[in-house]
mmCIF file of C-alpha atoms in Angstrom:
data_model
loop_
_atom_site.group_PDB
_atom_site.id
_atom_site.type_symbol
_atom_site.label_atom_id
_atom_site.label_comp_id
_atom_site.label_asym_id
_atom_site.label_seq_id
_atom_site.Cartn_x
_atom_site.Cartn_y
_atom_site.Cartn_z
ATOM 1 C CA MET A 22 122.790 124.460 100.159
ATOM 2 C CA ALA A 23 121.183 121.197 99.090
ATOM 3 C CA GLY A 24 121.594 118.008 101.045
ATOM 4 C CA ARG A 25 121.336 119.345 104.566
ATOM 5 C CA ILE A 26 118.269 117.510 105.866
ATOM 6 C CA SER A 27 117.301 113.932 105.140
ATOM 7 C CA PRO A 28 113.939 113.875 103.309
ATOM 8 C CA SER A 29 112.822 110.405 104.457
ATOM 9 C CA PHE A 30 112.605 110.590 108.236
ATOM 10 C CA GLY A 31 109.471 109.389 109.081
ATOM 11 C CA GLY A 32 116.127 95.240 119.766
ATOM 12 C CA THR A 33 118.829 93.520 119.198
ATOM 13 C CA THR A 34 122.121 95.360 119.034
ATOM 14 C CA ARG A 35 124.848 94.746 116.485
ATOM 15 C CA ARG A 36 127.278 93.899 119.261
ATOM 16 C CA SER A 37 124.996 91.192 120.665
ATOM 17 C CA VAL A 38 124.531 89.693 117.192
ATOM 18 C CA LEU A 39 128.273 89.571 116.620
ATOM 19 C CA ALA A 40 128.859 88.151 120.087
ATOM 20 C CA GLY A 41 126.340 85.394 119.462
ATOM 21 C CA THR A 42 127.897 84.581 116.113
ATOM 22 C CA THR A 43 131.365 84.414 117.662
ATOM 23 C CA ALA A 44 130.153 82.137 120.425
ATOM 24 C CA ALA A 45 128.457 79.821 117.944
ATOM 25 C CA LEU A 46 131.583 79.634 115.809
ATOM 26 C CA ALA A 47 133.723 78.900 118.846
ATOM 27 C CA ALA A 48 131.368 76.080 119.808
ATOM 28 C CA VAL A 49 131.718 74.546 116.349
ATOM 29 C CA LEU A 50 135.496 74.797 116.359
ATOM 30 C CA THR A 51 135.807 72.964 119.662
ATOM 31 C CA GLY A 52 134.678 69.743 118.017
ATOM 32 C CA CYS A 53 136.252 67.615 115.323
ATOM 33 C CA GLY A 54 134.512 65.641 112.627
ATOM 34 C CA SER A 55 130.704 65.580 112.820
ATOM 35 C CA GLU A 56 130.126 65.977 116.555
ATOM 36 C CA THR A 57 130.593 68.634 119.214
ATOM 37 C CA ARG A 58 130.947 68.276 122.947
ATOM 38 C CA GLY A 59 128.268 66.044 124.419
ATOM 39 C CA SER A 60 127.795 64.305 121.045
ATOM 40 C CA ARG A 61 125.304 66.919 119.958
ATOM 41 C CA PRO A 62 125.047 66.974 116.129
ATOM 42 C CA LEU A 63 126.226 70.101 114.378
ATOM 43 C CA VAL A 64 123.252 70.053 112.013
ATOM 44 C CA THR A 65 119.747 69.250 113.167
ATOM 45 C CA GLY A 66 116.773 68.019 111.171
ATOM 46 C CA ASP A 67 116.676 66.234 107.826
ATOM 47 C CA LYS A 68 118.027 67.326 104.489
ATOM 48 C CA PRO A 69 115.138 68.809 102.475
ATOM 49 C CA GLU A 70 113.840 67.198 99.339
ATOM 50 C CA GLY A 71 113.988 68.936 96.002
ATOM 51 C CA LYS A 72 116.641 70.218 93.619
ATOM 52 C CA ASP A 73 119.689 72.181 94.696
ATOM 53 C CA VAL A 74 119.444 74.261 91.504
ATOM 54 C CA ILE A 75 116.081 75.544 90.241
ATOM 55 C CA ASP A 76 115.795 76.781 86.656
ATOM 56 C CA VAL A 77 112.996 79.353 86.362
ATOM 57 C CA VAL A 78 112.354 78.251 82.764
ATOM 58 C CA ALA A 79 112.752 74.475 82.846
ATOM 59 C CA ASP A 80 111.410 73.949 86.381
ATOM 60 C CA CYS A 81 108.975 76.829 86.878
ATOM 61 C CA GLY A 82 107.631 77.579 83.416
ATOM 62 C CA ALA A 83 108.943 81.112 82.867
ATOM 63 C CA LYS A 84 108.837 82.241 79.225
ATOM 64 C CA GLY A 85 111.449 84.984 79.168
ATOM 65 C CA ASP A 86 109.906 86.541 76.048
ATOM 66 C CA GLY A 87 109.408 90.045 77.521
ATOM 67 C CA ARG A 88 105.630 89.833 77.010
ATOM 68 C CA THR A 89 104.362 86.996 79.186
ATOM 69 C CA ASP A 90 103.985 87.787 82.883
ATOM 70 C CA ASP A 91 106.523 85.509 84.589
ATOM 71 C CA SER A 92 105.711 86.665 88.127
ATOM 72 C CA GLU A 93 104.267 83.313 89.157
ATOM 73 C CA ALA A 94 107.300 81.397 87.910
ATOM 74 C CA PHE A 95 109.723 83.544 89.916
ATOM 75 C CA ALA A 96 107.503 83.464 92.995
ATOM 76 C CA HIS A 97 107.416 79.668 92.724
ATOM 77 C CA ALA A 98 111.209 79.487 92.430
ATOM 78 C CA TYR A 99 111.666 81.625 95.531
ATOM 79 C CA SER A 100 109.057 79.630 97.440
ATOM 80 C CA GLN A 101 110.955 76.445 96.675
ATOM 81 C CA ALA A 102 114.194 78.015 97.900
ATOM 82 C CA ALA A 103 112.530 79.186 101.129
ATOM 83 C CA GLU A 104 110.994 75.764 101.765
ATOM 84 C CA ARG A 105 114.377 74.074 101.355
ATOM 85 C CA VAL A 106 116.026 76.058 104.162
ATOM 86 C CA TRP A 107 117.519 73.482 106.506
ATOM 87 C CA ASP A 108 118.838 74.329 109.935
ATOM 88 C CA HIS A 109 118.565 78.030 109.047
ATOM 89 C CA VAL A 110 120.808 77.579 105.987
ATOM 90 C CA GLY A 111 119.673 78.030 102.385
ATOM 91 C CA ARG A 112 120.254 75.082 100.042
ATOM 92 C CA THR A 113 119.071 76.379 96.656
ATOM 93 C CA VAL A 114 120.469 78.293 93.687
ATOM 94 C CA ILE A 115 117.918 79.975 91.400
ATOM 95 C CA ASP A 116 119.096 79.990 87.774
ATOM 96 C CA VAL A 117 117.829 82.574 85.272
ATOM 97 C CA PRO A 118 118.667 81.630 81.649
ATOM 98 C CA ALA A 119 119.057 84.200 78.884
ATOM 99 C CA GLY A 120 115.868 86.127 78.170
ATOM 100 C CA THR A 121 113.765 89.121 79.210
ATOM 101 C CA TYR A 122 111.373 88.258 82.015
ATOM 102 C CA LEU A 123 108.339 90.451 82.597
ATOM 103 C CA ILE A 124 107.438 90.608 86.299
ATOM 104 C CA ARG A 125 104.321 92.520 87.304
ATOM 105 C CA SER A 126 103.835 91.339 90.891
ATOM 106 C CA PRO A 127 105.768 93.122 93.663
ATOM 107 C CA HIS A 128 108.096 90.911 95.718
ATOM 108 C CA ALA A 129 108.002 88.151 93.109
ATOM 109 C CA LEU A 130 111.780 87.746 93.066
ATOM 110 C CA LEU A 131 112.245 87.659 96.846
ATOM 111 C CA ASP A 132 109.379 87.828 99.351
ATOM 112 C CA ALA A 133 110.391 87.516 102.996
ATOM 113 C CA PRO A 134 108.039 89.642 105.135
ATOM 114 C CA GLY A 135 107.940 90.122 108.865
ATOM 115 C CA GLY A 136 111.034 88.199 109.880
ATOM 116 C CA LYS A 137 109.174 84.885 109.769
ATOM 117 C CA LEU A 138 112.160 83.126 108.232
ATOM 118 C CA LYS A 139 115.708 83.183 109.603
ATOM 119 C CA ALA A 140 118.017 81.884 106.900
ATOM 120 C CA ASN A 141 121.572 82.239 105.667
ATOM 121 C CA GLY A 142 122.337 81.802 101.978
ATOM 122 C CA LEU A 143 120.268 82.613 98.864
ATOM 123 C CA ARG A 144 121.704 82.865 95.352
ATOM 124 C CA PHE A 145 120.260 84.187 92.082
ATOM 125 C CA ARG A 146 122.423 83.329 89.070
ATOM 126 C CA GLY A 147 121.835 84.860 85.635
ATOM 127 C CA ALA A 148 123.257 84.279 82.162
ATOM 128 C CA GLY A 149 125.022 87.665 81.987
ATOM 129 C CA LYS A 150 124.367 91.400 81.810
ATOM 130 C CA ARG A 151 122.006 92.243 78.931
ATOM 131 C CA MET A 152 121.435 88.492 78.502
ATOM 132 C CA ALA A 153 119.183 87.808 81.509
ATOM 133 C CA GLN A 154 116.981 90.818 82.268
ATOM 134 C CA LEU A 155 114.156 91.160 84.764
ATOM 135 C CA LEU A 156 111.631 93.778 83.621
ATOM 136 C CA PHE A 157 109.720 94.939 86.719
ATOM 137 C CA ALA A 158 106.434 96.568 85.652
ATOM 138 C CA PRO A 159 103.917 96.672 88.526
ATOM 139 C CA ASP A 160 100.530 98.332 87.995
ATOM 140 C CA LYS A 161 101.409 101.012 90.560
ATOM 141 C CA ALA A 162 104.877 102.324 91.340
ATOM 142 C CA ASP A 163 104.294 103.631 94.869
ATOM 143 C CA ASN A 164 105.910 101.355 97.452
ATOM 144 C CA ALA A 165 106.296 98.590 94.850
ATOM 145 C CA TYR A 166 109.539 96.621 95.314
ATOM 146 C CA LEU A 167 110.788 93.678 93.289
ATOM 147 C CA CYS A 168 112.403 92.247 96.450
ATOM 148 C CA ARG A 169 111.719 92.580 100.155
ATOM 149 C CA ASN A 170 113.746 91.090 102.964
ATOM 150 C CA GLU A 171 112.440 91.898 106.420
ATOM 151 C CA ASP A 172 114.807 90.523 109.048
ATOM 152 C CA SER A 173 114.903 87.159 107.270
ATOM 153 C CA TRP A 174 117.830 86.457 104.914
ATOM 154 C CA ALA A 175 121.560 86.973 105.292
ATOM 155 C CA ASN A 176 124.150 86.211 102.587
ATOM 156 C CA VAL A 177 122.117 86.944 99.480
ATOM 157 C CA MET A 178 123.885 86.905 96.097
ATOM 158 C CA PHE A 179 122.866 88.243 92.681
ATOM 159 C CA GLU A 180 125.110 87.393 89.737
ATOM 160 C CA GLN A 181 125.073 88.483 86.075
ATOM 161 C CA LEU A 182 121.523 89.835 86.073
ATOM 162 C CA GLY A 183 119.930 92.973 84.666
ATOM 163 C CA PHE A 184 117.078 94.781 86.437
ATOM 164 C CA VAL A 185 114.851 97.138 84.451
ATOM 165 C CA SER A 186 112.132 99.399 85.844
ATOM 166 C CA GLY A 187 109.236 99.127 83.401
ATOM 167 C CA THR A 188 107.025 101.330 85.611
ATOM 168 C CA PRO A 189 108.669 104.696 86.349
ATOM 169 C CA GLY A 190 109.080 105.152 90.101
ATOM 170 C CA ALA A 191 109.078 101.475 91.099
ATOM 171 C CA SER A 192 111.856 100.278 93.444
ATOM 172 C CA PHE A 193 114.199 97.325 93.397
ATOM 173 C CA PHE A 194 114.847 96.140 96.975
ATOM 174 C CA TYR A 195 113.457 96.922 100.436
ATOM 175 C CA SER A 196 115.599 95.611 103.303
ATOM 176 C CA TYR A 197 114.511 95.949 106.925
ATOM 177 C CA SER A 198 116.688 94.674 109.742
ATOM 178 C CA THR A 199 116.974 94.585 113.496
ATOM 179 C CA GLY A 200 119.873 92.170 113.321
ATOM 180 C CA GLN A 201 119.354 89.589 110.570
ATOM 181 C CA ALA A 202 119.400 91.137 107.077
ATOM 182 C CA GLN A 203 123.009 91.577 105.965
ATOM 183 C CA ASP A 204 125.750 90.387 103.598
ATOM 184 C CA TYR A 205 124.384 91.112 100.125
ATOM 185 C CA ARG A 206 126.611 90.725 97.097
ATOM 186 C CA PHE A 207 126.004 91.892 93.526
ATOM 187 C CA THR A 208 128.414 90.731 90.818
ATOM 188 C CA GLU A 209 128.239 91.947 87.195
ATOM 189 C CA CYS A 210 124.671 93.200 87.565
ATOM 190 C CA GLU A 211 122.989 96.178 85.904
ATOM 191 C CA TRP A 212 120.096 98.535 86.710
ATOM 192 C CA THR A 213 118.253 100.594 84.068
ATOM 193 C CA GLY A 214 114.940 102.449 83.882
ATOM 194 C CA GLU A 215 113.497 105.019 86.276
ATOM 195 C CA TRP A 216 113.415 103.931 89.915
ATOM 196 C CA THR A 217 112.504 105.613 93.177
ATOM 197 C CA TYR A 218 115.006 103.519 95.156
ATOM 198 C CA GLY A 219 117.491 100.929 94.050
ATOM 199 C CA LEU A 220 118.045 99.526 97.534
ATOM 200 C CA ALA A 221 116.245 101.111 100.476
ATOM 201 C CA LEU A 222 117.616 100.148 103.893
ATOM 202 C CA ASP A 223 115.482 100.453 107.008
ATOM 203 C CA GLY A 224 115.746 99.315 110.613
ATOM 204 C CA SER A 225 117.886 99.689 113.694
ATOM 205 C CA ASN A 226 120.675 97.174 113.254
ATOM 206 C CA THR A 227 122.875 95.421 110.678
ATOM 207 C CA ASN A 228 121.778 95.933 107.011
ATOM 208 C CA SER A 229 125.533 95.789 106.551
ATOM 209 C CA GLU A 230 128.402 94.090 104.735
ATOM 210 C CA MET A 231 127.161 94.712 101.197
ATOM 211 C CA ARG A 232 129.346 94.551 98.095
ATOM 212 C CA TRP A 233 128.988 95.504 94.443
ATOM 213 C CA ASP A 234 131.618 94.219 91.986
ATOM 214 C CA ALA A 235 131.858 95.245 88.322
ATOM 215 C CA CYS A 236 128.229 96.375 88.220
ATOM 216 C CA ARG A 237 126.623 99.093 86.103
ATOM 217 C CA VAL A 238 124.220 101.578 87.680
ATOM 218 C CA GLY A 239 122.216 103.189 84.896
ATOM 219 C CA GLY A 240 118.697 104.570 84.660
ATOM 220 C CA ALA A 241 117.431 107.336 86.964
ATOM 221 C CA TYR A 242 116.628 107.618 90.698
ATOM 222 C CA ARG A 243 113.968 109.831 92.250
ATOM 223 C CA LYS A 244 115.677 109.287 95.614
ATOM 224 C CA ALA A 245 118.872 107.235 95.452
ATOM 225 C CA PHE A 246 120.319 103.986 94.167
ATOM 226 C CA LEU A 247 121.302 103.076 97.749
ATOM 227 C CA TYR A 248 119.403 104.889 100.485
ATOM 228 C CA SER A 249 120.386 104.051 104.033
ATOM 229 C CA GLY A 250 117.772 104.918 106.651
ATOM 230 C CA LEU A 251 114.329 104.899 105.072
ATOM 231 C CA SER A 252 112.440 105.080 108.414
ATOM 232 C CA GLN A 253 109.280 103.399 107.175
ATOM 233 C CA LYS A 254 109.124 100.760 109.895
ATOM 234 C CA SER A 255 111.865 101.894 112.263
ATOM 235 C CA HIS A 256 110.294 104.778 114.144
ATOM 236 C CA ASP A 257 113.153 105.253 116.620
ATOM 237 C CA GLN A 258 115.438 107.328 114.436
ATOM 238 C CA LEU A 259 118.213 107.434 117.038
ATOM 239 C CA GLN A 260 118.631 103.670 116.697
ATOM 240 C CA GLN A 261 119.431 103.906 112.981
ATOM 241 C CA ASP A 262 123.182 103.903 113.489
ATOM 242 C CA GLN A 263 124.454 100.515 112.321
ATOM 243 C CA PHE A 264 124.839 100.948 108.564
ATOM 244 C CA LEU A 265 128.322 99.534 108.166
ATOM 245 C CA ASN A 266 130.628 98.353 105.419
ATOM 246 C CA TYR A 267 129.529 98.968 101.855
ATOM 247 C CA TRP A 268 132.033 98.312 99.082
ATOM 248 C CA PHE A 269 131.739 99.373 95.437
ATOM 249 C CA ASN A 270 134.538 98.024 93.234
ATOM 250 C CA ASP A 271 135.246 98.724 89.553
ATOM 251 C CA MET A 272 131.840 100.226 88.950
ATOM 252 C CA LYS A 273 130.321 101.856 85.890
ATOM 253 C CA VAL A 274 128.032 104.436 87.473
ATOM 254 C CA GLU A 275 126.458 106.138 84.478
ATOM 255 C CA TYR A 276 122.885 107.206 85.104
ATOM 256 C CA ASP A 277 120.561 109.938 83.853
ATOM 257 C CA TRP A 278 119.781 111.793 87.094
ATOM 258 C CA GLY A 279 119.255 111.329 90.845
ATOM 259 C CA ASN A 280 121.567 110.376 93.691
ATOM 260 C CA PHE A 281 123.867 107.378 93.803
ATOM 261 C CA LEU A 282 124.413 106.981 97.578
ATOM 262 C CA GLU A 283 122.447 108.731 100.330
ATOM 263 C CA PHE A 284 123.454 108.094 103.954
ATOM 264 C CA PRO A 285 121.835 110.441 106.512
ATOM 265 C CA TYR A 286 122.628 108.109 109.428
ATOM 266 C CA GLY A 287 126.301 107.634 108.756
ATOM 267 C CA GLY A 288 127.985 104.470 107.589
ATOM 268 C CA SER A 289 131.293 103.013 106.461
ATOM 269 C CA ILE A 290 131.532 103.303 102.669
ATOM 270 C CA THR A 291 134.354 102.519 100.241
ATOM 271 C CA CYS A 292 134.262 103.155 96.487
ATOM 272 C CA ARG A 293 137.235 102.011 94.404
ATOM 273 C CA GLY A 294 137.756 102.270 90.671
ATOM 274 C CA GLY A 295 135.515 102.952 87.726
ATOM 275 C CA SER A 296 133.780 105.920 86.114
ATOM 276 C CA TYR A 297 130.988 107.958 87.679
ATOM 277 C CA ILE A 298 128.881 110.044 85.277
ATOM 278 C CA VAL A 299 125.514 111.798 85.451
ATOM 279 C CA THR A 300 124.419 112.020 81.839
ATOM 280 C CA GLY A 301 121.347 114.284 82.158
ATOM 281 C CA SER A 302 119.414 116.372 84.674
ATOM 282 C CA ARG A 303 116.309 116.043 86.806
ATOM 283 C CA PRO A 304 113.183 116.680 84.737
ATOM 284 C CA GLU A 305 111.852 119.173 87.323
ATOM 285 C CA ASP A 306 112.692 120.874 90.600
ATOM 286 C CA THR A 307 112.098 118.830 93.756
ATOM 287 C CA ASP A 308 111.619 119.911 97.375
ATOM 288 C CA ASP A 309 114.382 117.607 98.594
ATOM 289 C CA TYR A 310 117.045 118.035 95.922
ATOM 290 C CA GLY A 311 116.186 120.973 93.683
ATOM 291 C CA ARG A 312 117.724 120.148 90.302
ATOM 292 C CA THR A 313 120.933 118.614 91.628
ATOM 293 C CA SER A 314 122.092 115.048 91.118
ATOM 294 C CA THR A 315 124.677 113.930 93.662
ATOM 295 C CA PHE A 316 126.918 110.884 93.682
ATOM 296 C CA PHE A 317 127.531 110.944 97.446
ATOM 297 C CA ARG A 318 124.861 112.731 99.481
ATOM 298 C CA PHE A 319 125.390 112.570 103.235
ATOM 299 C CA PRO A 320 122.868 114.780 105.056
ATOM 300 C CA ARG A 321 122.604 114.816 108.817
ATOM 301 C CA GLY A 322 119.913 112.758 110.509
ATOM 302 C CA PRO A 323 119.268 112.182 114.226
ATOM 303 C CA HIS A 324 121.091 109.073 115.434
ATOM 304 C CA HIS A 325 123.453 107.785 118.088
ATOM 305 C CA ASP A 326 127.179 108.422 117.618
ATOM 306 C CA SER A 327 127.956 105.942 114.867
ATOM 307 C CA VAL A 328 130.593 105.307 112.230
ATOM 308 C CA GLN A 329 130.793 108.073 109.636
ATOM 309 C CA ARG A 330 133.523 107.138 107.176
ATOM 310 C CA PHE A 331 133.756 107.568 103.418
ATOM 311 C CA HIS A 332 136.649 106.683 101.086
ATOM 312 C CA ALA A 333 136.814 107.153 97.306
ATOM 313 C CA GLU A 334 139.846 105.956 95.355
ATOM 314 C CA ASP A 335 140.923 105.729 91.686
ATOM 315 C CA ILE A 336 137.625 107.097 90.342
ATOM 316 C CA ARG A 337 137.055 109.314 87.323
ATOM 317 C CA PHE A 338 134.085 111.654 87.791
ATOM 318 C CA GLU A 339 132.431 113.741 85.084
ATOM 319 C CA VAL A 340 130.870 117.052 86.142
ATOM 320 C CA ARG A 341 128.929 117.846 82.985
ATOM 321 C CA ASP A 342 126.896 120.791 84.322
ATOM 322 C CA PRO A 343 126.473 122.906 87.485
ATOM 323 C CA ASP A 344 123.723 120.607 88.807
ATOM 324 C CA THR A 345 126.088 117.632 89.079
ATOM 325 C CA VAL A 346 127.569 117.305 92.573
ATOM 326 C CA VAL A 347 130.272 114.816 93.523
ATOM 327 C CA ILE A 348 129.755 115.026 97.301
ATOM 328 C CA ASP A 349 127.431 116.991 99.591
ATOM 329 C CA CYS A 350 128.328 116.078 103.172
ATOM 330 C CA ALA A 351 126.825 117.405 106.403
ATOM 331 C CA TRP A 352 127.881 114.603 108.736
ATOM 332 C CA ASP A 353 128.731 115.861 112.217
ATOM 333 C CA SER A 354 131.881 113.736 112.698
ATOM 334 C CA GLY A 355 133.980 111.079 110.983
ATOM 335 C CA THR A 356 136.232 111.254 107.934
ATOM 336 C CA VAL A 357 135.988 111.838 104.191
ATOM 337 C CA HIS A 358 138.940 110.855 101.984
ATOM 338 C CA PHE A 359 139.456 111.116 98.220
ATOM 339 C CA ASN A 360 142.618 109.493 96.856
ATOM 340 C CA ASP A 361 143.819 109.654 93.237
ATOM 341 C CA CYS A 362 140.457 110.833 91.886
ATOM 342 C CA ASP A 363 139.811 113.130 88.916
ATOM 343 C CA ASP A 364 136.742 115.277 88.180
ATOM 344 C CA THR A 365 138.323 117.564 85.549
ATOM 345 C CA ALA A 366 136.981 116.006 82.338
ATOM 346 C CA HIS A 367 134.859 119.124 81.714
ATOM 347 C CA ALA A 368 137.051 121.665 83.506
ATOM 348 C CA PHE A 369 137.700 123.403 80.163
ATOM 349 C CA LYS A 370 134.032 124.405 79.744
ATOM 350 C CA SER A 371 132.822 127.901 80.531
ATOM 351 C CA PHE A 372 130.628 126.879 83.469
ATOM 352 C CA ALA A 373 133.321 124.875 85.267
ATOM 353 C CA ALA A 374 135.001 127.701 87.184
ATOM 354 C CA ASP A 375 131.714 128.663 88.880
ATOM 355 C CA THR A 376 130.701 125.159 89.978
ATOM 356 C CA SER A 377 131.000 123.702 93.478
ATOM 357 C CA PRO A 378 130.965 119.928 92.954
ATOM 358 C CA HIS A 379 132.335 119.230 96.483
ATOM 359 C CA ARG A 380 130.339 120.685 99.397
ATOM 360 C CA TYR A 381 130.832 120.322 103.133
ATOM 361 C CA ARG A 382 129.235 121.452 106.341
ATOM 362 C CA ILE A 383 131.929 121.304 109.031
ATOM 363 C CA GLY A 384 131.249 121.307 112.769
ATOM 364 C CA SER A 385 133.462 121.175 115.829
ATOM 365 C CA ARG A 386 133.799 117.383 115.510
ATOM 366 C CA GLY A 387 134.125 117.055 111.808
ATOM 367 C CA PRO A 388 134.111 115.532 109.428
ATOM 368 C CA LEU A 389 137.849 115.543 108.769
ATOM 369 C CA VAL A 390 138.371 115.955 105.025
ATOM 370 C CA ARG A 391 141.410 114.955 102.985
ATOM 371 C CA TYR A 392 142.294 114.890 99.280
ATOM 372 C CA ASP A 393 145.451 113.095 98.104
ATOM 373 C CA SER A 394 146.815 113.234 94.536
ATOM 374 C CA CYS A 395 143.498 114.395 93.060
ATOM 375 C CA GLN A 396 142.728 116.562 90.032
ATOM 376 C CA LEU A 397 139.895 118.934 90.887
ATOM 377 C CA SER A 398 137.676 121.349 88.960
ATOM 378 C CA GLY A 399 135.595 124.315 90.092
ATOM 379 C CA GLN A 400 135.637 125.387 93.734
ATOM 380 C CA HIS A 401 135.094 123.468 96.966
ATOM 381 C CA SER A 402 132.554 124.850 99.427
ATOM 382 C CA TYR A 403 132.949 124.698 103.217
ATOM 383 C CA GLU A 404 130.112 125.891 105.439
ATOM 384 C CA GLN A 405 130.872 126.414 109.125
ATOM 385 C CA ASP A 406 128.434 124.741 111.485
ATOM 386 C CA GLY A 407 128.304 126.550 114.814
ATOM 387 C CA ASP A 408 130.847 128.781 116.519
ATOM 388 C CA GLY A 409 134.481 128.100 117.207
ATOM 389 C CA ALA A 410 137.222 126.368 115.287
ATOM 390 C CA GLY A 411 136.466 123.090 113.651
ATOM 391 C CA PRO A 412 138.570 120.339 112.083
ATOM 392 C CA LYS A 413 140.826 121.039 109.169
ATOM 393 C CA ALA A 414 140.627 119.970 105.547
ATOM 394 C CA ARG A 415 143.846 119.083 103.733
ATOM 395 C CA TYR A 416 144.848 118.846 100.070
ATOM 396 C CA ASP A 417 148.110 116.971 99.392
ATOM 397 C CA MET A 418 149.760 117.027 95.949
ATOM 398 C CA CYS A 419 146.530 117.931 94.174
ATOM 399 C CA ARG A 420 146.071 119.741 90.877
ATOM 400 C CA LEU A 421 143.583 122.629 90.875
ATOM 401 C CA ARG A 422 142.317 123.222 87.342
ATOM 402 C CA ASN A 423 140.241 126.423 87.545
ATOM 403 C CA HIS A 424 141.393 128.445 90.552
ATOM 404 C CA SER A 425 144.409 129.360 92.608
ATOM 405 C CA GLN A 426 144.625 128.065 96.153
ATOM 406 C CA GLN A 427 143.418 131.412 97.443
ATOM 407 C CA ASP A 428 140.217 131.280 95.365
ATOM 408 C CA PHE A 429 139.640 127.524 95.332
ATOM 409 C CA ILE A 430 137.814 127.434 98.688
ATOM 410 C CA LYS A 431 134.413 129.053 99.177
ATOM 411 C CA GLY A 432 133.431 129.741 102.777
ATOM 412 C CA ALA A 433 135.616 128.641 105.705
ATOM 413 C CA GLY A 434 138.919 128.808 103.856
ATOM 414 C CA ASP A 435 140.911 129.294 107.043
ATOM 415 C CA ARG A 436 140.370 125.627 107.852
ATOM 416 C CA VAL A 437 141.982 124.354 104.657
ATOM 417 C CA THR A 438 145.668 123.474 104.156
ATOM 418 C CA PHE A 439 147.402 122.862 100.831
ATOM 419 C CA VAL A 440 150.592 120.787 100.625
ATOM 420 C CA ASP A 441 152.622 120.658 97.379
ATOM 421 C CA SER A 442 149.581 121.314 95.213
ATOM 422 C CA LEU A 443 149.571 122.796 91.698
ATOM 423 C CA GLU A 444 147.550 125.813 90.611
ATOM 424 C CA PRO A 445 146.412 126.568 87.035
#
């Protein structure tokens, strides 16, 4: 079965970071007005010079005509934002007016290498999806990212922007963290073109609290739109266990091929609302994935006992061919829950009865699997991992479109319970 081994194996703890943040907040709250105990000022240093809002066209000379290389203009805008960090807090909004901006230089949009900067707050504000588009076309695609944040920025926002891969196999965002990079938010953004990674997360701590609202994920992905646990710089794989809290709300996930989410090191993931569709198929077989494209691919990587939790709710999936997989999960513990989801749009087609769009490898500790009020096509596959009885899977008030309860489960059917479910 596909999705059983992660293909990309290759400090400070989260608890200590949170403890330090809590202590700092408590210290602030003990004071009133502009001073804390001992008359120590809350904010040190001087307010930086420069504009609070930088326009990449008016202030930095970007053309936005889709032909002129605007890399220097965007690099200048980011440099100004980085220079205006005051007391570890960002003070600048980068505005991107309507237009198509050709960017050939990697890291031109955000370039924070090596953890040299510790800052909180960076905002990129566009004119709207399809109105403000960043066309990333580096000379070489390998290891070319439009953004990199290495243990530097927290609270980074992207609003109403489109990102296009003009060089097939380029990547959008590399984020490495041992405790600093976290809290990213994408609102009404869009990705198109052929990418290797959308966001590639690396490191031993944090890289957490990330949210996507009303975004469209299009294009194609040689690896995944969001890959958690790249292992390029973090060589201690066991430490990659702090990928927590990712929210996808009201999404339009409609891409050609590839994986949407890939989490070999666990994580806490919630997807609510929207449509999820794979419109095509991989152009060729791959060693890691074969021909399959998977929305939620959770292979098993070596790591400490971490959170492994996935929840999908109110989502309409389309399984257009046998190579489209909704979930392929081999986590060794945790929970998987689908609530009020529907993948039966193509259940009437001749191939549907023989598909297995939901696949699990179940061990003695899980994951626990539950489906509530879902409409489901094909068969669900359960592979037993090891000897002895493992956790149960449960289907409550679900509608099975192609098979009876007896034939719906492939593999370890003795671990599955149906409650008030409908057969064809």
